[in-house]
Amino acid sequence: MASSTLAAMTGGSRDSEELPLPRAGDARQAEQLLDQMLGNGMRPTIDAFNAGIQACVASKATGRAEYYMQALRRLGVRPTVVTYNSLLNVFAACRDAKRAVWWVREMERCG
């Protein structure tokens, strides 16, 4: 059974707080939790980043989604197919084909 705490979303690091994870479908809470982890110097897991990027789809927050991509790279967290798919969904929601194409090229470049 998966843990439902912040520690689970930071890989269980000792300095993780035991905070409840966002409820399914609570995009705003997912973003707030990821921002809190980043603000506290924690290293979120790829699942936490994916949840934050996916949360940006509903709000059409392209800049926020790109910020999360930059943060995960800076922390050495490797994006997955889910990460790129969520990111592309943000640009699709905004009808921003130019940025979507840029990210597809970046994904291909990074492997």
Coordinates of N, CA, C and O in Angstrom, one line a residue:
M1 N 0.8 -1.2 0.0 CA 0.0 0.0 0.0 C 0.9 1.2 0.0 O 1.8 1.3 0.7
A2 N 0.5 2.2 -0.8 CA 1.4 3.4 -1.0 C 1.1 4.3 0.2 O 0.1 4.5 0.7
S3 N 2.2 5.0 0.6 CA 2.1 5.9 1.7 C 1.5 7.2 1.2 O 1.6 7.6 0.1
S4 N 0.8 7.9 2.1 CA 0.1 9.1 1.7 C 0.6 10.3 2.5 O -0.1 11.1 3.0
T5 N 1.9 10.4 2.6 CA 2.5 11.5 3.3 C 3.6 12.2 2.4 O 4.0 11.6 1.4
L6 N 4.0 13.4 2.8 CA 5.0 14.1 2.1 C 6.3 13.3 2.1 O 7.0 13.4 1.1
A7 N 6.6 12.5 3.1 CA 7.8 11.7 3.1 C 7.8 10.8 1.9 O 8.9 10.6 1.3
A8 N 6.7 10.3 1.5 CA 6.6 9.4 0.4 C 7.0 10.1 -0.9 O 7.5 9.5 -1.9
M9 N 6.6 11.4 -1.0 CA 6.8 12.1 -2.2 C 8.2 12.8 -2.3 O 8.6 13.4 -3.3
T10 N 9.0 12.6 -1.2 CA 10.4 13.0 -1.2 C 11.4 11.9 -1.1 O 12.5 12.0 -0.8
G11 N 10.8 10.7 -1.4 CA 11.7 9.5 -1.3 C 11.9 9.1 0.2 O 12.9 8.3 0.4
G12 N 11.2 9.6 1.1 CA 11.3 9.2 2.5 C 12.5 9.8 3.2 O 13.0 9.2 4.1
S13 N 13.0 10.9 2.8 CA 14.2 11.5 3.4 C 13.9 11.9 4.9 O 12.7 12.1 5.3
R14 N 14.9 11.9 5.7 CA 14.7 12.1 7.1 C 14.1 13.5 7.4 O 13.4 13.6 8.4
D15 N 14.4 14.5 6.6 CA 13.9 15.8 6.9 C 12.6 16.1 6.3 O 12.1 17.2 6.3
S16 N 11.9 15.1 5.8 CA 10.6 15.2 5.2 C 9.6 15.3 6.4 O 9.7 14.7 7.4
E17 N 8.6 16.2 6.2 CA 7.5 16.3 7.1 C 6.5 15.3 6.8 O 6.3 14.9 5.7
E18 N 5.8 14.9 7.8 CA 4.7 13.9 7.7 C 3.4 14.7 7.4 O 2.5 14.8 8.3
L19 N 3.2 15.2 6.2 CA 2.0 15.9 5.9 C 1.2 15.1 4.9 O 1.7 14.3 4.1
P20 N -0.1 15.2 5.0 CA -0.9 14.4 4.1 C -0.8 14.8 2.6 O -0.6 16.0 2.3
L21 N -0.8 13.9 1.7 CA -0.8 14.2 0.3 C -2.1 14.8 -0.2 O -3.1 14.6 0.5
P22 N -2.1 15.5 -1.3 CA -3.4 16.0 -1.8 C -4.3 14.9 -2.2 O -3.9 13.8 -2.6
R23 N -5.6 15.2 -2.0 CA -6.7 14.3 -2.5 C -6.6 14.2 -4.0 O -6.3 15.2 -4.7
A24 N -7.0 13.1 -4.5 CA -7.1 12.9 -6.0 C -8.0 14.0 -6.6 O -9.0 14.3 -6.1
G25 N -7.4 14.6 -7.6 CA -8.2 15.7 -8.3 C -8.0 17.1 -7.7 O -8.6 18.0 -8.2
D26 N -7.3 17.2 -6.6 CA -7.1 18.5 -6.0 C -5.8 19.1 -6.6 O -4.7 19.1 -6.0
A27 N -5.9 19.8 -7.7 CA -4.8 20.3 -8.5 C -4.1 21.4 -7.7 O -2.9 21.4 -7.6
R28 N -4.9 22.3 -7.1 CA -4.3 23.4 -6.4 C -3.4 22.9 -5.2 O -2.3 23.4 -4.9
Q29 N -3.9 21.9 -4.5 CA -3.2 21.4 -3.3 C -1.9 20.7 -3.8 O -0.9 20.8 -3.1
A30 N -2.0 20.0 -4.9 CA -0.8 19.3 -5.5 C 0.3 20.4 -5.8 O 1.5 20.2 -5.4
E31 N -0.1 21.5 -6.4 CA 0.9 22.5 -6.7 C 1.4 23.1 -5.4 O 2.7 23.4 -5.3
Q32 N 0.6 23.4 -4.4 CA 1.0 24.0 -3.2 C 2.0 23.1 -2.4 O 3.0 23.5 -1.9
L33 N 1.7 21.8 -2.4 CA 2.6 20.8 -1.8 C 4.0 20.8 -2.4 O 5.0 20.8 -1.8
L34 N 4.0 20.8 -3.8 CA 5.3 20.8 -4.5 C 6.0 22.0 -4.2 O 7.2 22.0 -4.0
D35 N 5.3 23.2 -4.2 CA 6.0 24.4 -3.9 C 6.6 24.5 -2.5 O 7.7 25.0 -2.3
Q36 N 5.8 23.9 -1.6 CA 6.3 23.8 -0.2 C 7.6 22.9 -0.1 O 8.6 23.3 0.5
M37 N 7.6 21.8 -0.8 CA 8.8 20.9 -0.8 C 10.0 21.7 -1.4 O 11.1 21.6 -0.8
L38 N 9.8 22.3 -2.5 CA 10.9 23.0 -3.2 C 11.4 24.2 -2.3 O 12.6 24.4 -2.1
G39 N 10.4 24.9 -1.7 CA 10.8 26.0 -0.8 C 11.5 25.6 0.4 O 12.3 26.4 1.0
N40 N 11.3 24.4 0.9 CA 12.0 23.9 2.1 C 13.3 23.1 1.8 O 13.8 22.5 2.6
G41 N 13.7 23.2 0.5 CA 14.9 22.6 0.1 C 14.9 21.1 0.0 O 15.9 20.4 0.0
M42 N 13.7 20.5 -0.1 CA 13.5 19.1 -0.2 C 13.7 18.7 -1.7 O 13.7 19.5 -2.6
R43 N 14.0 17.4 -1.9 CA 14.1 16.9 -3.3 C 12.9 16.0 -3.6 O 12.9 14.8 -3.3
P44 N 11.9 16.6 -4.2 CA 10.7 15.8 -4.5 C 11.0 14.7 -5.5 O 11.9 14.7 -6.3
T45 N 10.2 13.6 -5.4 CA 10.3 12.5 -6.4 C 9.7 12.9 -7.7 O 9.0 14.0 -7.8
I46 N 9.9 12.1 -8.7 CA 9.3 12.4 -10.0 C 7.8 12.4 -9.9 O 7.1 13.1 -10.6
D47 N 7.3 11.5 -9.1 CA 5.8 11.5 -8.9 C 5.3 12.8 -8.4 O 4.2 13.3 -8.8
A48 N 6.0 13.5 -7.5 CA 5.5 14.8 -7.0 C 5.6 15.8 -8.1 O 4.7 16.7 -8.3
F49 N 6.7 15.8 -8.9 CA 6.8 16.8 -10.0 C 5.7 16.5 -11.0 O 5.1 17.4 -11.6
N50 N 5.4 15.2 -11.3 CA 4.4 14.9 -12.3 C 3.0 15.4 -11.8 O 2.3 16.0 -12.6
A51 N 2.8 15.3 -10.5 CA 1.5 15.8 -10.0 C 1.4 17.3 -10.1 O 0.4 17.9 -10.5
G52 N 2.5 18.0 -9.8 CA 2.5 19.4 -10.0 C 2.4 19.9 -11.4 O 1.6 20.9 -11.7
I53 N 3.0 19.2 -12.3 CA 2.9 19.6 -13.7 C 1.5 19.3 -14.2 O 0.9 20.1 -14.9
Q54 N 1.0 18.2 -13.9 CA -0.4 17.8 -14.3 C -1.4 18.8 -13.7 O -2.4 19.2 -14.4
A55 N -1.1 19.3 -12.5 CA -2.0 20.3 -11.9 C -2.1 21.6 -12.8 O -3.1 22.3 -12.7
C56 N -1.0 21.9 -13.5 CA -0.9 23.1 -14.3 C -1.8 23.0 -15.5 O -2.1 24.1 -16.1
V57 N -2.3 21.8 -15.9 CA -3.2 21.7 -17.1 C -4.5 22.4 -16.8 O -4.9 23.3 -17.6
A58 N -5.1 22.2 -15.7 CA -6.4 22.8 -15.4 C -6.3 24.3 -15.3 O -7.2 25.0 -15.8
S59 N -5.2 24.8 -14.8 CA -5.1 26.3 -14.7 C -4.4 26.9 -15.9 O -4.2 28.1 -15.9
K60 N -4.0 26.1 -16.8 CA -3.3 26.5 -18.0 C -2.1 27.4 -17.7 O -1.7 28.4 -18.3
A61 N -1.3 26.9 -16.7 CA -0.2 27.6 -16.2 C 1.1 27.1 -16.8 O 1.9 26.3 -16.3
T62 N 1.3 27.6 -18.0 CA 2.5 27.1 -18.8 C 3.8 27.5 -18.1 O 4.7 26.7 -18.0
G63 N 3.9 28.7 -17.6 CA 5.1 29.2 -17.0 C 5.4 28.3 -15.7 O 6.6 28.0 -15.4
R64 N 4.4 28.0 -15.0 CA 4.6 27.2 -13.8 C 5.1 25.8 -14.1 O 5.9 25.2 -13.5
A65 N 4.5 25.2 -15.2 CA 4.9 23.9 -15.6 C 6.3 23.9 -16.0 O 7.1 23.0 -15.7
E66 N 6.7 24.9 -16.7 CA 8.1 25.0 -17.2 C 9.1 25.2 -16.0 O 10.2 24.7 -15.9
Y67 N 8.6 26.0 -15.0 CA 9.4 26.2 -13.8 C 9.6 24.8 -13.1 O 10.7 24.5 -12.6
Y68 N 8.6 24.0 -13.0 CA 8.8 22.6 -12.4 C 9.7 21.8 -13.2 O 10.5 21.1 -12.6
M69 N 9.7 21.9 -14.5 CA 10.7 21.2 -15.4 C 12.1 21.6 -15.1 O 13.0 20.8 -15.0
Q70 N 12.3 22.9 -15.0 CA 13.6 23.4 -14.6 C 14.1 23.0 -13.3 O 15.2 22.6 -13.1
A71 N 13.2 23.0 -12.3 CA 13.5 22.6 -10.9 C 13.9 21.1 -10.9 O 14.9 20.8 -10.2
L72 N 13.1 20.3 -11.6 CA 13.5 18.8 -11.5 C 14.8 18.6 -12.2 O 15.6 17.8 -11.7
R73 N 15.1 19.3 -13.2 CA 16.4 19.1 -13.9 C 17.5 19.6 -13.0 O 18.6 18.9 -12.8
R74 N 17.3 20.7 -12.3 CA 18.3 21.3 -11.4 C 18.6 20.3 -10.3 O 19.8 20.2 -9.8
L75 N 17.6 19.6 -9.8 CA 17.8 18.7 -8.7 C 18.2 17.3 -9.2 O 18.4 16.4 -8.4
G76 N 18.4 17.1 -10.5 CA 18.9 15.8 -11.0 C 17.8 14.8 -11.1 O 18.1 13.6 -11.1
V77 N 16.5 15.2 -11.1 CA 15.4 14.2 -11.2 C 15.2 14.0 -12.7 O 15.0 15.0 -13.4
R78 N 15.2 12.8 -13.1 CA 15.0 12.5 -14.5 C 13.5 12.5 -14.9 O 12.7 11.7 -14.4
P79 N 13.1 13.3 -15.9 CA 11.7 13.3 -16.3 C 11.4 12.0 -17.0 O 12.2 11.3 -17.6
T80 N 10.1 11.6 -16.9 CA 9.6 10.4 -17.6 C 8.7 10.7 -18.7 O 8.4 11.9 -19.0
V81 N 8.2 9.7 -19.3 CA 7.2 9.9 -20.4 C 6.0 10.6 -19.8 O 5.4 11.5 -20.5
V82 N 5.6 10.2 -18.6 CA 4.5 10.9 -17.9 C 4.7 12.4 -17.8 O 3.8 13.2 -18.0
T83 N 5.9 12.7 -17.4 CA 6.3 14.1 -17.2 C 6.1 14.9 -18.5 O 5.5 15.9 -18.4
Y84 N 6.7 14.4 -19.5 CA 6.6 15.1 -20.8 C 5.1 15.1 -21.3 O 4.7 16.1 -21.9
N85 N 4.4 14.1 -21.1 CA 3.0 14.0 -21.6 C 2.2 15.1 -20.8 O 1.4 15.8 -21.4
S86 N 2.4 15.2 -19.5 CA 1.7 16.2 -18.7 C 2.1 17.6 -19.2 O 1.2 18.5 -19.3
L87 N 3.4 17.8 -19.4 CA 3.8 19.1 -19.9 C 3.2 19.5 -21.2 O 2.7 20.6 -21.4
L88 N 3.1 18.5 -22.1 CA 2.5 18.8 -23.4 C 1.0 19.0 -23.3 O 0.5 19.8 -24.1
N89 N 0.4 18.4 -22.3 CA -1.0 18.6 -22.1 C -1.3 20.1 -21.7 O -2.3 20.7 -22.0
V90 N -0.3 20.7 -20.9 CA -0.5 22.1 -20.5 C -0.5 23.0 -21.8 O -1.3 23.8 -21.9
F91 N 0.5 22.7 -22.7 CA 0.5 23.5 -23.9 C -0.6 23.3 -24.8 O -1.1 24.2 -25.5
A92 N -1.1 22.1 -24.8 CA -2.3 21.8 -25.6 C -3.5 22.5 -25.1 O -4.3 23.1 -25.9
A93 N -3.6 22.6 -23.8 CA -4.8 23.3 -23.2 C -4.7 24.8 -23.5 O -5.8 25.4 -23.6
C94 N -3.5 25.3 -23.7 CA -3.4 26.7 -24.0 C -3.2 27.0 -25.5 O -3.1 28.1 -26.0
R95 N -3.3 25.9 -26.3 CA -3.1 26.0 -27.8 C -1.8 26.6 -28.2 O -1.8 27.4 -29.1
D96 N -0.8 26.3 -27.4 CA 0.5 26.8 -27.7 C 1.4 25.8 -28.4 O 2.2 25.1 -27.7
A97 N 1.2 25.6 -29.7 CA 1.9 24.6 -30.4 C 3.4 24.8 -30.5 O 4.2 23.9 -30.5
K98 N 3.8 26.1 -30.5 CA 5.2 26.4 -30.7 C 6.0 25.9 -29.5 O 7.0 25.3 -29.6
R99 N 5.5 26.2 -28.2 CA 6.2 25.7 -27.0 C 6.1 24.2 -26.9 O 7.1 23.5 -26.5
A100 N 5.0 23.6 -27.4 CA 4.9 22.1 -27.3 C 5.9 21.5 -28.2 O 6.6 20.5 -27.8
V101 N 6.1 22.0 -29.4 CA 7.1 21.5 -30.4 C 8.5 21.7 -29.8 O 9.4 20.8 -29.9
W102 N 8.7 22.9 -29.1 CA 10.1 23.1 -28.5 C 10.3 22.0 -27.5 O 11.4 21.5 -27.4
W103 N 9.4 21.7 -26.7 CA 9.6 20.7 -25.6 C 9.7 19.3 -26.2 O 10.4 18.4 -25.7
V104 N 9.0 19.0 -27.3 CA 9.2 17.7 -27.9 C 10.7 17.5 -28.4 O 11.3 16.5 -28.2
R105 N 11.2 18.6 -29.0 CA 12.6 18.6 -29.5 C 13.5 18.5 -28.3 O 14.5 17.8 -28.4
E106 N 13.2 19.1 -27.2 CA 14.0 19.0 -26.0 C 14.0 17.6 -25.4 O 15.0 17.1 -25.0
M107 N 12.9 17.0 -25.4 CA 12.7 15.6 -25.0 C 13.6 14.7 -25.8 O 14.3 13.9 -25.3
E108 N 13.5 14.9 -27.2 CA 14.3 14.1 -28.1 C 15.8 14.3 -27.8 O 16.6 13.3 -27.9
R109 N 16.2 15.5 -27.6 CA 17.6 15.9 -27.4 C 18.1 15.2 -26.1 O 19.2 14.7 -26.1
C110 N 17.3 15.2 -25.1 CA 17.7 14.7 -23.8 C 17.6 13.1 -23.7 O 18.1 12.5 -22.8
G111 N 16.9 12.6 -24.7 CA 16.8 11.1 -24.7 C 15.7 10.6 -23.8 O 15.5 10.2 -22.9

